[in-house]
Amino acid sequence: MKPIDLDEQQFSDNFPQVLTVLLADHTTGNNITWSCEDYISISPDFTFDAQITTESITGQNLGIIKPRSQKAKEDQLRRTKDQAEVFTPSWVCNAQNNLIDDAWFGRPNVFNTAIGNTWIPTPIPIIFPDDIAKNWQSYVDEPRLEITCGEAPYLVSRYDTVSGRPINLNERIGLLDRKLRIVGENCSSDEDWLHWAMRAVKATYGFELQGDSLLLARENILMSYQDYREATLGSPADCNELKSIATIISWNIWQMDALTHRTPNPINTEVVGEPVQLDLFSPAPESVLQPAPCMIMDWVTRTPVPFSSLLKR
């Protein structure tokens, strides 16, 4: 079984609009695609370029998308060999995330103290530096990106992606987990929590090529938001709130080929260059078609921008 609440049938039955949003690809205007050949044995329609639809992962197909820890060993090895898929244990994610916070706070062991392959959470509220530019609000708004994110273990840590072991809320180590902890420790009203929790999600990014892992990453982030909301406010989010958070996630956790910064399939293509006829006797070469550049949302201006444009700044 998947970790609690990660059930596409429940989403489809109770929050169909939320699942629709989680499957959206804002660059193509369609759904995310499988972008692997692993599911053709289940249906010949589940090809590399085929879109993942609600019908393809619910009903008789419920449970075909599994976290890596629940895949058969031979499937894990094949994905590692064919797609270079290697998932990082949570203790390694924690150690590397700690390095980011060591640099930001200017001291070690801010959120926890690592001991071998485990860690001890800091039991008191996080203390911020004297630097006025480094307050809790600036920490929440600090953008964080996980490249080739898989199931997003560096962003949220509901479970260890290698062993599948569930991780208690107070022990979670993801970059968004840390932001949401800070929000909970510093907001005194429900309205403030909702405002800053949404800003925390808006500042959290990741991209992944394979559609099954991408959907798991999106689900993990949405359910992490729900976990913290219930723990802090005492009630789960309703459909409208979940849809709003899912919309942010579907923009911020996007499907992309890391080598090209483009969508992995030719559903949405663009012409690159104009045909040039070299002489009267040679036919004009065909225009080159390739997948479109991936778009992400600039939440400050609420304007979609090409991801590649951020690399030029």
PDB file of C-alpha atoms in Angstrom:
ATOM      1  CA  MET A   1       0.000   0.000   0.000  1.00  0.00           C
ATOM      2  CA  LYS A   2       1.031   3.602  -0.544  1.00  0.00           C
ATOM      3  CA  PRO A   3       1.598   5.883   2.431  1.00  0.00           C
ATOM      4  CA  ILE A   4      -1.696   6.967   3.984  1.00  0.00           C
ATOM      5  CA  ASP A   5      -3.942   9.194   1.830  1.00  0.00           C
ATOM      6  CA  LEU A   6      -1.994   8.675  -1.406  1.00  0.00           C
ATOM      7  CA  ASP A   7      -4.930   7.036  -3.169  1.00  0.00           C
ATOM      8  CA  GLU A   8      -5.962   8.320  -6.592  1.00  0.00           C
ATOM      9  CA  GLN A   9      -9.376   6.662  -6.245  1.00  0.00           C
ATOM     10  CA  GLN A  10     -10.089   8.691  -3.097  1.00  0.00           C
ATOM     11  CA  PHE A  11      -9.024  11.843  -4.908  1.00  0.00           C
ATOM     12  CA  SER A  12     -11.201  10.922  -7.882  1.00  0.00           C
ATOM     13  CA  ASP A  13     -14.245  10.075  -5.744  1.00  0.00           C
ATOM     14  CA  ASN A  14     -13.999  12.927  -3.223  1.00  0.00           C
ATOM     15  CA  PHE A  15     -12.017  15.658  -5.002  1.00  0.00           C
ATOM     16  CA  PRO A  16     -12.166  14.967  -8.763  1.00  0.00           C
ATOM     17  CA  GLN A  17     -11.163  18.538  -9.633  1.00  0.00           C
ATOM     18  CA  VAL A  18      -8.068  18.241  -7.435  1.00  0.00           C
ATOM     19  CA  LEU A  19      -6.864  15.107  -9.218  1.00  0.00           C
ATOM     20  CA  THR A  20      -7.477  16.808 -12.558  1.00  0.00           C
ATOM     21  CA  VAL A  21      -5.230  19.681 -11.463  1.00  0.00           C
ATOM     22  CA  LEU A  22      -2.531  17.315 -10.192  1.00  0.00           C
ATOM     23  CA  LEU A  23      -2.382  15.740 -13.663  1.00  0.00           C
ATOM     24  CA  ALA A  24      -2.127  19.071 -15.509  1.00  0.00           C
ATOM     25  CA  ASP A  25       0.848  20.169 -17.602  1.00  0.00           C
ATOM     26  CA  HIS A  26       0.684  23.944 -17.954  1.00  0.00           C
ATOM     27  CA  THR A  27       3.250  24.074 -20.747  1.00  0.00           C
ATOM     28  CA  THR A  28       1.341  21.801 -23.115  1.00  0.00           C
ATOM     29  CA  GLY A  29      -2.157  22.594 -21.911  1.00  0.00           C
ATOM     30  CA  ASN A  30      -2.732  18.854 -21.622  1.00  0.00           C
ATOM     31  CA  ASN A  31      -1.951  16.280 -18.941  1.00  0.00           C
ATOM     32  CA  ILE A  32       1.481  15.107 -17.923  1.00  0.00           C
ATOM     33  CA  THR A  33       2.633  12.066 -19.901  1.00  0.00           C
ATOM     34  CA  TRP A  34       3.952   8.672 -18.843  1.00  0.00           C
ATOM     35  CA  SER A  35       7.369   9.441 -20.366  1.00  0.00           C
ATOM     36  CA  CYS A  36       8.501   5.866 -19.810  1.00  0.00           C
ATOM     37  CA  GLU A  37       7.621   2.458 -21.271  1.00  0.00           C
ATOM     38  CA  ASP A  38       6.915   0.740 -17.936  1.00  0.00           C
ATOM     39  CA  TYR A  39       3.134   0.586 -18.243  1.00  0.00           C
ATOM     40  CA  ILE A  40       2.630  -0.767 -21.763  1.00  0.00           C
ATOM     41  CA  SER A  41       2.263  -4.269 -20.291  1.00  0.00           C
ATOM     42  CA  ILE A  42      -0.827  -2.998 -18.473  1.00  0.00           C
ATOM     43  CA  SER A  43      -2.262  -1.255 -21.531  1.00  0.00           C
ATOM     44  CA  PRO A  44      -0.855  -0.750 -25.026  1.00  0.00           C
ATOM     45  CA  ASP A  45      -2.255   2.776 -24.800  1.00  0.00           C
ATOM     46  CA  PHE A  46       0.154   3.713 -21.981  1.00  0.00           C
ATOM     47  CA  THR A  47       2.976   4.681 -24.319  1.00  0.00           C
ATOM     48  CA  PHE A  48       5.807   7.133 -23.660  1.00  0.00           C
ATOM     49  CA  ASP A  49       3.901  10.050 -25.205  1.00  0.00           C
ATOM     50  CA  ALA A  50       0.461   9.128 -23.840  1.00  0.00           C
ATOM     51  CA  GLN A  51      -1.150  11.388 -21.267  1.00  0.00           C
ATOM     52  CA  ILE A  52      -1.858  10.130 -17.758  1.00  0.00           C
ATOM     53  CA  THR A  53      -5.604  10.447 -17.268  1.00  0.00           C
ATOM     54  CA  THR A  54      -7.837   9.918 -14.263  1.00  0.00           C
ATOM     55  CA  GLU A  55      -9.196   6.756 -15.895  1.00  0.00           C
ATOM     56  CA  SER A  56      -5.713   5.338 -16.433  1.00  0.00           C
ATOM     57  CA  ILE A  57      -4.883   5.365 -12.686  1.00  0.00           C
ATOM     58  CA  THR A  58      -8.253   4.645 -11.037  1.00  0.00           C
ATOM     59  CA  GLY A  59     -10.809   1.843 -11.164  1.00  0.00           C
ATOM     60  CA  GLN A  60      -9.212  -1.355 -12.422  1.00  0.00           C
ATOM     61  CA  ASN A  61      -5.910   0.497 -12.780  1.00  0.00           C
ATOM     62  CA  LEU A  62      -5.819   1.769  -9.209  1.00  0.00           C
ATOM     63  CA  GLY A  63      -2.412   1.171  -7.643  1.00  0.00           C
ATOM     64  CA  ILE A  64      -0.408   0.739 -10.835  1.00  0.00           C
ATOM     65  CA  ILE A  65       1.680   3.782  -9.860  1.00  0.00           C
ATOM     66  CA  LYS A  66       3.716   2.777  -6.828  1.00  0.00           C
ATOM     67  CA  PRO A  67       6.491   4.501  -4.874  1.00  0.00           C
ATOM     68  CA  ARG A  68       9.917   3.093  -5.666  1.00  0.00           C
ATOM     69  CA  SER A  69      10.085   1.314  -2.285  1.00  0.00           C
ATOM     70  CA  GLN A  70       7.022  -0.739  -3.244  1.00  0.00           C
ATOM     71  CA  LYS A  71       8.169  -1.696  -6.729  1.00  0.00           C
ATOM     72  CA  ALA A  72       9.570  -5.161  -7.305  1.00  0.00           C
ATOM     73  CA  LYS A  73      13.358  -5.335  -7.022  1.00  0.00           C
ATOM     74  CA  GLU A  74      13.724  -6.182 -10.703  1.00  0.00           C
ATOM     75  CA  ASP A  75      11.664  -3.122 -11.613  1.00  0.00           C
ATOM     76  CA  GLN A  76      13.837  -0.948  -9.381  1.00  0.00           C
ATOM     77  CA  LEU A  77      16.989  -2.276 -11.022  1.00  0.00           C
ATOM     78  CA  ARG A  78      15.577  -1.802 -14.516  1.00  0.00           C
ATOM     79  CA  ARG A  79      14.570   1.794 -13.781  1.00  0.00           C
ATOM     80  CA  THR A  80      18.041   2.456 -12.419  1.00  0.00           C
ATOM     81  CA  LYS A  81      19.635   0.951 -15.526  1.00  0.00           C
ATOM     82  CA  ASP A  82      17.280   2.414 -18.152  1.00  0.00           C
ATOM     83  CA  GLN A  83      16.405   5.782 -16.634  1.00  0.00           C
ATOM     84  CA  ALA A  84      19.223   6.335 -14.112  1.00  0.00           C
ATOM     85  CA  GLU A  85      16.581   6.395 -11.370  1.00  0.00           C
ATOM     86  CA  VAL A  86      18.281   6.286  -7.970  1.00  0.00           C
ATOM     87  CA  PHE A  87      16.411   7.490  -4.893  1.00  0.00           C
ATOM     88  CA  THR A  88      18.224   9.027  -1.963  1.00  0.00           C
ATOM     89  CA  PRO A  89      17.634   7.780   1.612  1.00  0.00           C
ATOM     90  CA  SER A  90      16.057  10.335   3.931  1.00  0.00           C
ATOM     91  CA  TRP A  91      19.142  10.546   6.154  1.00  0.00           C
ATOM     92  CA  VAL A  92      21.205  11.682   3.161  1.00  0.00           C
ATOM     93  CA  CYS A  93      18.503  14.192   2.144  1.00  0.00           C
ATOM     94  CA  ASN A  94      18.557  15.486   5.712  1.00  0.00           C
ATOM     95  CA  ALA A  95      22.342  15.851   5.790  1.00  0.00           C
ATOM     96  CA  GLN A  96      22.338  17.810   2.531  1.00  0.00           C
ATOM     97  CA  ASN A  97      19.350  19.955   3.486  1.00  0.00           C
ATOM     98  CA  ASN A  98      21.126  20.710   6.765  1.00  0.00           C
ATOM     99  CA  LEU A  99      24.069  22.111   4.791  1.00  0.00           C
ATOM    100  CA  ILE A 100      21.714  24.591   3.117  1.00  0.00           C
ATOM    101  CA  ASP A 101      20.359  25.729   6.457  1.00  0.00           C
ATOM    102  CA  ASP A 102      23.816  25.790   8.073  1.00  0.00           C
ATOM    103  CA  ALA A 103      24.800  28.361   5.432  1.00  0.00           C
ATOM    104  CA  TRP A 104      21.552  30.353   5.667  1.00  0.00           C
ATOM    105  CA  PHE A 105      21.462  30.558   9.479  1.00  0.00           C
ATOM    106  CA  GLY A 106      25.218  30.733   9.947  1.00  0.00           C
ATOM    107  CA  ARG A 107      25.240  27.876  12.473  1.00  0.00           C
ATOM    108  CA  PRO A 108      24.843  24.077  12.434  1.00  0.00           C
ATOM    109  CA  ASN A 109      22.066  21.789  13.681  1.00  0.00           C
ATOM    110  CA  VAL A 110      19.229  24.286  13.223  1.00  0.00           C
ATOM    111  CA  PHE A 111      16.318  21.910  12.633  1.00  0.00           C
ATOM    112  CA  ASN A 112      17.875  18.696  13.893  1.00  0.00           C
ATOM    113  CA  THR A 113      21.122  17.021  14.886  1.00  0.00           C
ATOM    114  CA  ALA A 114      22.203  14.205  12.575  1.00  0.00           C
ATOM    115  CA  ILE A 115      23.564  11.073  14.249  1.00  0.00           C
ATOM    116  CA  GLY A 116      24.701   8.457  11.766  1.00  0.00           C
ATOM    117  CA  ASN A 117      21.717   7.345   9.681  1.00  0.00           C
ATOM    118  CA  THR A 118      19.177   9.106  11.880  1.00  0.00           C
ATOM    119  CA  TRP A 119      18.606  12.497  13.492  1.00  0.00           C
ATOM    120  CA  ILE A 120      17.157  14.167  16.590  1.00  0.00           C
ATOM    121  CA  PRO A 121      14.728  17.044  15.897  1.00  0.00           C
ATOM    122  CA  THR A 122      15.363  20.371  17.605  1.00  0.00           C
ATOM    123  CA  PRO A 123      12.709  20.395  20.375  1.00  0.00           C
ATOM    124  CA  ILE A 124      12.329  24.169  20.746  1.00  0.00           C
ATOM    125  CA  PRO A 125      11.138  26.779  18.222  1.00  0.00           C
ATOM    126  CA  ILE A 126      13.755  27.744  15.653  1.00  0.00           C
ATOM    127  CA  ILE A 127      15.776  30.842  16.585  1.00  0.00           C
ATOM    128  CA  PHE A 128      16.588  33.216  13.735  1.00  0.00           C
ATOM    129  CA  PRO A 129      19.797  35.256  13.237  1.00  0.00           C
ATOM    130  CA  ASP A 130      20.088  38.850  14.408  1.00  0.00           C
ATOM    131  CA  ASP A 131      20.403  39.884  10.758  1.00  0.00           C
ATOM    132  CA  ILE A 132      17.182  41.786   9.983  1.00  0.00           C
ATOM    133  CA  ALA A 133      17.163  40.357   6.458  1.00  0.00           C
ATOM    134  CA  LYS A 134      16.999  36.809   7.818  1.00  0.00           C
ATOM    135  CA  ASN A 135      13.701  36.624   9.657  1.00  0.00           C
ATOM    136  CA  TRP A 136      11.179  33.808   9.552  1.00  0.00           C
ATOM    137  CA  GLN A 137       9.206  35.429   6.714  1.00  0.00           C
ATOM    138  CA  SER A 138      12.288  35.670   4.486  1.00  0.00           C
ATOM    139  CA  TYR A 139      13.071  32.006   5.222  1.00  0.00           C
ATOM    140  CA  VAL A 140       9.580  30.952   4.126  1.00  0.00           C
ATOM    141  CA  ASP A 141       9.875  33.016   0.923  1.00  0.00           C
ATOM    142  CA  GLU A 142      13.373  31.732   0.063  1.00  0.00           C
ATOM    143  CA  PRO A 143      13.015  29.737  -3.205  1.00  0.00           C
ATOM    144  CA  ARG A 144      14.100  26.090  -3.040  1.00  0.00           C
ATOM    145  CA  LEU A 145      14.426  23.755  -6.051  1.00  0.00           C
ATOM    146  CA  GLU A 146      14.926  19.990  -6.227  1.00  0.00           C
ATOM    147  CA  ILE A 147      16.237  18.955  -9.647  1.00  0.00           C
ATOM    148  CA  THR A 148      15.142  15.620 -11.168  1.00  0.00           C
ATOM    149  CA  CYS A 149      13.056  15.278  -8.037  1.00  0.00           C
ATOM    150  CA  GLY A 150      11.575  11.788  -8.376  1.00  0.00           C
ATOM    151  CA  GLU A 151       9.069  11.510  -5.524  1.00  0.00           C
ATOM    152  CA  ALA A 152      10.476  14.779  -4.042  1.00  0.00           C
ATOM    153  CA  PRO A 153      12.318  13.409  -0.972  1.00  0.00           C
ATOM    154  CA  TYR A 154      14.343  16.615  -0.570  1.00  0.00           C
ATOM    155  CA  LEU A 155      11.149  18.709  -0.524  1.00  0.00           C
ATOM    156  CA  VAL A 156       8.855  16.620   1.677  1.00  0.00           C
ATOM    157  CA  SER A 157       9.500  13.495   3.718  1.00  0.00           C
ATOM    158  CA  ARG A 158       6.256  11.713   4.572  1.00  0.00           C
ATOM    159  CA  TYR A 159       8.163   8.447   4.129  1.00  0.00           C
ATOM    160  CA  ASP A 160      11.665   7.239   3.394  1.00  0.00           C
ATOM    161  CA  THR A 161      11.796   6.719  -0.368  1.00  0.00           C
ATOM    162  CA  VAL A 162      14.173   3.765  -0.055  1.00  0.00           C
ATOM    163  CA  SER A 163      12.632   1.794   2.824  1.00  0.00           C
ATOM    164  CA  GLY A 164       9.077   3.140   2.653  1.00  0.00           C
ATOM    165  CA  ARG A 165       9.122   3.799   6.413  1.00  0.00           C
ATOM    166  CA  PRO A 166       6.609   6.525   7.408  1.00  0.00           C
ATOM    167  CA  ILE A 167       8.202   9.549   9.103  1.00  0.00           C
ATOM    168  CA  ASN A 168       6.449  11.331  11.965  1.00  0.00           C
ATOM    169  CA  LEU A 169       5.524  14.958  11.394  1.00  0.00           C
ATOM    170  CA  ASN A 170       7.945  16.318  14.007  1.00  0.00           C
ATOM    171  CA  GLU A 171      10.817  14.340  12.448  1.00  0.00           C
ATOM    172  CA  ARG A 172      10.358  15.393   8.819  1.00  0.00           C
ATOM    173  CA  ILE A 173      13.332  16.935   7.107  1.00  0.00           C
ATOM    174  CA  GLY A 174      12.236  18.188   3.662  1.00  0.00           C
ATOM    175  CA  LEU A 175      12.771  21.762   2.548  1.00  0.00           C
ATOM    176  CA  LEU A 176       9.017  22.413   2.517  1.00  0.00           C
ATOM    177  CA  ASP A 177       8.654  20.530   5.820  1.00  0.00           C
ATOM    178  CA  ARG A 178      11.047  23.050   7.363  1.00  0.00           C
ATOM    179  CA  LYS A 179       9.165  26.017   5.926  1.00  0.00           C
ATOM    180  CA  LEU A 180       5.830  24.697   7.220  1.00  0.00           C
ATOM    181  CA  ARG A 181       7.342  24.066  10.640  1.00  0.00           C
ATOM    182  CA  ILE A 182       8.460  27.706  10.729  1.00  0.00           C
ATOM    183  CA  VAL A 183       4.994  28.853   9.674  1.00  0.00           C
ATOM    184  CA  GLY A 184       3.424  26.824  12.483  1.00  0.00           C
ATOM    185  CA  GLU A 185       5.825  28.214  15.076  1.00  0.00           C
ATOM    186  CA  ASN A 186       5.313  31.859  14.119  1.00  0.00           C
ATOM    187  CA  CYS A 187       1.682  32.318  13.062  1.00  0.00           C
ATOM    188  CA  SER A 188      -0.834  33.139  15.785  1.00  0.00           C
ATOM    189  CA  SER A 189      -4.059  32.906  13.769  1.00  0.00           C
ATOM    190  CA  ASP A 190      -5.589  30.511  11.263  1.00  0.00           C
ATOM    191  CA  GLU A 191      -5.617  33.259   8.636  1.00  0.00           C
ATOM    192  CA  ASP A 192      -1.907  33.938   9.074  1.00  0.00           C
ATOM    193  CA  TRP A 193      -1.092  30.238   8.896  1.00  0.00           C
ATOM    194  CA  LEU A 194      -3.069  29.795   5.661  1.00  0.00           C
ATOM    195  CA  HIS A 195      -1.420  32.856   4.099  1.00  0.00           C
ATOM    196  CA  TRP A 196       2.151  31.871   4.952  1.00  0.00           C
ATOM    197  CA  ALA A 197       1.671  28.167   4.286  1.00  0.00           C
ATOM    198  CA  MET A 198       0.569  29.021   0.755  1.00  0.00           C
ATOM    199  CA  ARG A 199       3.625  31.245   0.350  1.00  0.00           C
ATOM    200  CA  ALA A 200       5.796  28.359   1.529  1.00  0.00           C
ATOM    201  CA  VAL A 201       4.350  26.119  -1.197  1.00  0.00           C
ATOM    202  CA  LYS A 202       4.833  28.883  -3.791  1.00  0.00           C
ATOM    203  CA  ALA A 203       8.543  29.025  -2.884  1.00  0.00           C
ATOM    204  CA  THR A 204       9.046  25.279  -3.364  1.00  0.00           C
ATOM    205  CA  TYR A 205       9.986  23.934  -6.821  1.00  0.00           C
ATOM    206  CA  GLY A 206      11.032  20.721  -8.538  1.00  0.00           C
ATOM    207  CA  PHE A 207      11.029  19.024 -11.914  1.00  0.00           C
ATOM    208  CA  GLU A 208      10.958  15.410 -13.055  1.00  0.00           C
ATOM    209  CA  LEU A 209      10.861  13.623 -16.414  1.00  0.00           C
ATOM    210  CA  GLN A 210       8.902  10.440 -15.660  1.00  0.00           C
ATOM    211  CA  GLY A 211       5.197  10.975 -15.195  1.00  0.00           C
ATOM    212  CA  ASP A 212       4.586   8.388 -12.478  1.00  0.00           C
ATOM    213  CA  SER A 213       7.265   9.818 -10.186  1.00  0.00           C
ATOM    214  CA  LEU A 214       6.094  13.360 -10.964  1.00  0.00           C
ATOM    215  CA  LEU A 215       2.541  12.538  -9.902  1.00  0.00           C
ATOM    216  CA  LEU A 216       3.825  10.973  -6.671  1.00  0.00           C
ATOM    217  CA  ALA A 217       5.865  14.103  -5.975  1.00  0.00           C
ATOM    218  CA  ARG A 218       2.817  16.314  -6.476  1.00  0.00           C
ATOM    219  CA  GLU A 219       0.679  14.064  -4.267  1.00  0.00           C
ATOM    220  CA  ASN A 220       3.342  13.983  -1.555  1.00  0.00           C
ATOM    221  CA  ILE A 221       3.531  17.781  -1.440  1.00  0.00           C
ATOM    222  CA  LEU A 222      -0.247  18.197  -1.383  1.00  0.00           C
ATOM    223  CA  MET A 223      -0.678  15.644   1.403  1.00  0.00           C
ATOM    224  CA  SER A 224       2.224  17.159   3.355  1.00  0.00           C
ATOM    225  CA  TYR A 225       0.350  20.470   3.274  1.00  0.00           C
ATOM    226  CA  GLN A 226      -2.730  18.625   4.524  1.00  0.00           C
ATOM    227  CA  ASP A 227      -0.721  16.916   7.291  1.00  0.00           C
ATOM    228  CA  TYR A 228       0.603  20.214   8.643  1.00  0.00           C
ATOM    229  CA  ARG A 229      -2.759  21.921   8.303  1.00  0.00           C
ATOM    230  CA  GLU A 230      -4.541  19.262  10.325  1.00  0.00           C
ATOM    231  CA  ALA A 231      -1.799  19.238  12.973  1.00  0.00           C
ATOM    232  CA  THR A 232      -1.801  23.041  13.312  1.00  0.00           C
ATOM    233  CA  LEU A 233      -5.398  24.109  12.650  1.00  0.00           C
ATOM    234  CA  GLY A 234      -7.135  20.911  13.714  1.00  0.00           C
ATOM    235  CA  SER A 235      -9.068  20.344  10.488  1.00  0.00           C
ATOM    236  CA  PRO A 236      -8.381  19.231   6.918  1.00  0.00           C
ATOM    237  CA  ALA A 237      -8.591  21.512   3.891  1.00  0.00           C
ATOM    238  CA  ASP A 238     -11.802  21.504   1.870  1.00  0.00           C
ATOM    239  CA  CYS A 239     -11.981  20.935  -1.878  1.00  0.00           C
ATOM    240  CA  ASN A 240     -11.514  24.593  -2.842  1.00  0.00           C
ATOM    241  CA  GLU A 241      -8.440  24.995  -0.651  1.00  0.00           C
ATOM    242  CA  LEU A 242      -6.928  21.734  -1.877  1.00  0.00           C
ATOM    243  CA  LYS A 243      -7.550  22.808  -5.470  1.00  0.00           C
ATOM    244  CA  SER A 244      -5.771  26.124  -4.855  1.00  0.00           C
ATOM    245  CA  ILE A 245      -2.751  24.380  -3.352  1.00  0.00           C
ATOM    246  CA  ALA A 246      -2.791  21.733  -6.097  1.00  0.00           C
ATOM    247  CA  THR A 247      -2.753  24.492  -8.728  1.00  0.00           C
ATOM    248  CA  ILE A 248       0.411  25.969  -7.212  1.00  0.00           C
ATOM    249  CA  ILE A 249       1.983  22.511  -7.047  1.00  0.00           C
ATOM    250  CA  SER A 250       1.099  21.716 -10.663  1.00  0.00           C
ATOM    251  CA  TRP A 251       2.980  24.850 -11.759  1.00  0.00           C
ATOM    252  CA  ASN A 252       5.923  24.460  -9.371  1.00  0.00           C
ATOM    253  CA  ILE A 253       6.504  20.707  -9.793  1.00  0.00           C
ATOM    254  CA  TRP A 254       6.642  20.301 -13.535  1.00  0.00           C
ATOM    255  CA  GLN A 255       7.555  17.725 -16.158  1.00  0.00           C
ATOM    256  CA  MET A 256      10.811  18.484 -17.958  1.00  0.00           C
ATOM    257  CA  ASP A 257      13.770  16.909 -19.678  1.00  0.00           C
ATOM    258  CA  ALA A 258      16.678  18.244 -17.623  1.00  0.00           C
ATOM    259  CA  LEU A 259      19.017  18.224 -20.626  1.00  0.00           C
ATOM    260  CA  THR A 260      16.819  20.323 -22.927  1.00  0.00           C
ATOM    261  CA  HIS A 261      14.631  22.286 -20.463  1.00  0.00           C
ATOM    262  CA  ARG A 262      11.702  21.225 -22.647  1.00  0.00           C
ATOM    263  CA  THR A 263       8.719  18.921 -22.327  1.00  0.00           C
ATOM    264  CA  PRO A 264       9.626  15.259 -22.864  1.00  0.00           C
ATOM    265  CA  ASN A 265       7.235  14.745 -25.773  1.00  0.00           C
ATOM    266  CA  PRO A 266       6.154  16.442 -28.991  1.00  0.00           C
ATOM    267  CA  ILE A 267       2.539  17.120 -27.981  1.00  0.00           C
ATOM    268  CA  ASN A 268       3.271  20.842 -28.074  1.00  0.00           C
ATOM    269  CA  THR A 269       5.989  21.721 -30.590  1.00  0.00           C
ATOM    270  CA  GLU A 270       7.583  24.845 -31.937  1.00  0.00           C
ATOM    271  CA  VAL A 271       9.379  25.619 -35.185  1.00  0.00           C
ATOM    272  CA  VAL A 272      13.058  26.274 -34.623  1.00  0.00           C
ATOM    273  CA  GLY A 273      14.529  28.444 -37.380  1.00  0.00           C
ATOM    274  CA  GLU A 274      13.128  29.230 -40.795  1.00  0.00           C
ATOM    275  CA  PRO A 275      13.524  26.965 -43.835  1.00  0.00           C
ATOM    276  CA  VAL A 276      16.403  28.168 -45.995  1.00  0.00           C
ATOM    277  CA  GLN A 277      16.709  27.213 -49.681  1.00  0.00           C
ATOM    278  CA  LEU A 278      20.375  27.212 -50.595  1.00  0.00           C
ATOM    279  CA  ASP A 279      19.967  27.183 -54.406  1.00  0.00           C
ATOM    280  CA  LEU A 280      17.408  26.662 -57.145  1.00  0.00           C
ATOM    281  CA  PHE A 281      18.183  22.962 -57.497  1.00  0.00           C
ATOM    282  CA  SER A 282      18.067  21.935 -53.842  1.00  0.00           C
ATOM    283  CA  PRO A 283      14.773  21.535 -51.969  1.00  0.00           C
ATOM    284  CA  ALA A 284      14.292  23.715 -48.924  1.00  0.00           C
ATOM    285  CA  PRO A 285      15.087  21.748 -45.771  1.00  0.00           C
ATOM    286  CA  GLU A 286      12.235  20.998 -43.410  1.00  0.00           C
ATOM    287  CA  SER A 287      11.817  23.125 -40.316  1.00  0.00           C
ATOM    288  CA  VAL A 288      12.962  21.462 -37.124  1.00  0.00           C
ATOM    289  CA  LEU A 289      10.171  20.666 -34.689  1.00  0.00           C
ATOM    290  CA  GLN A 290      10.897  20.042 -31.031  1.00  0.00           C
ATOM    291  CA  PRO A 291       9.017  20.039 -27.735  1.00  0.00           C
ATOM    292  CA  ALA A 292       8.162  23.419 -26.285  1.00  0.00           C
ATOM    293  CA  PRO A 293      10.248  25.131 -23.579  1.00  0.00           C
ATOM    294  CA  CYS A 294       8.846  24.419 -20.120  1.00  0.00           C
ATOM    295  CA  MET A 295       6.959  27.240 -18.438  1.00  0.00           C
ATOM    296  CA  ILE A 296       6.760  27.942 -14.726  1.00  0.00           C
ATOM    297  CA  MET A 297       4.846  30.585 -12.794  1.00  0.00           C
ATOM    298  CA  ASP A 298       6.374  33.788 -11.464  1.00  0.00           C
ATOM    299  CA  TRP A 299       4.121  34.125  -8.423  1.00  0.00           C
ATOM    300  CA  VAL A 300       5.125  37.738  -7.804  1.00  0.00           C
ATOM    301  CA  THR A 301       3.845  38.924 -11.183  1.00  0.00           C
ATOM    302  CA  ARG A 302       1.528  35.913 -11.678  1.00  0.00           C
ATOM    303  CA  THR A 303       3.011  35.532 -15.156  1.00  0.00           C
ATOM    304  CA  PRO A 304       4.239  32.277 -16.742  1.00  0.00           C
ATOM    305  CA  VAL A 305       7.916  32.436 -17.717  1.00  0.00           C
ATOM    306  CA  PRO A 306      10.211  29.936 -19.468  1.00  0.00           C
ATOM    307  CA  PHE A 307      12.286  27.990 -16.950  1.00  0.00           C
ATOM    308  CA  SER A 308      15.357  28.497 -19.149  1.00  0.00           C
ATOM    309  CA  SER A 309      15.052  32.280 -18.727  1.00  0.00           C
ATOM    310  CA  LEU A 310      15.855  31.919 -15.022  1.00  0.00           C
ATOM    311  CA  LEU A 311      19.235  30.377 -15.853  1.00  0.00           C
ATOM    312  CA  LYS A 312      20.282  33.538 -17.722  1.00  0.00           C
ATOM    313  CA  ARG A 313      19.744  35.878 -14.765  1.00  0.00           C
TER     314      ARG A 313
END
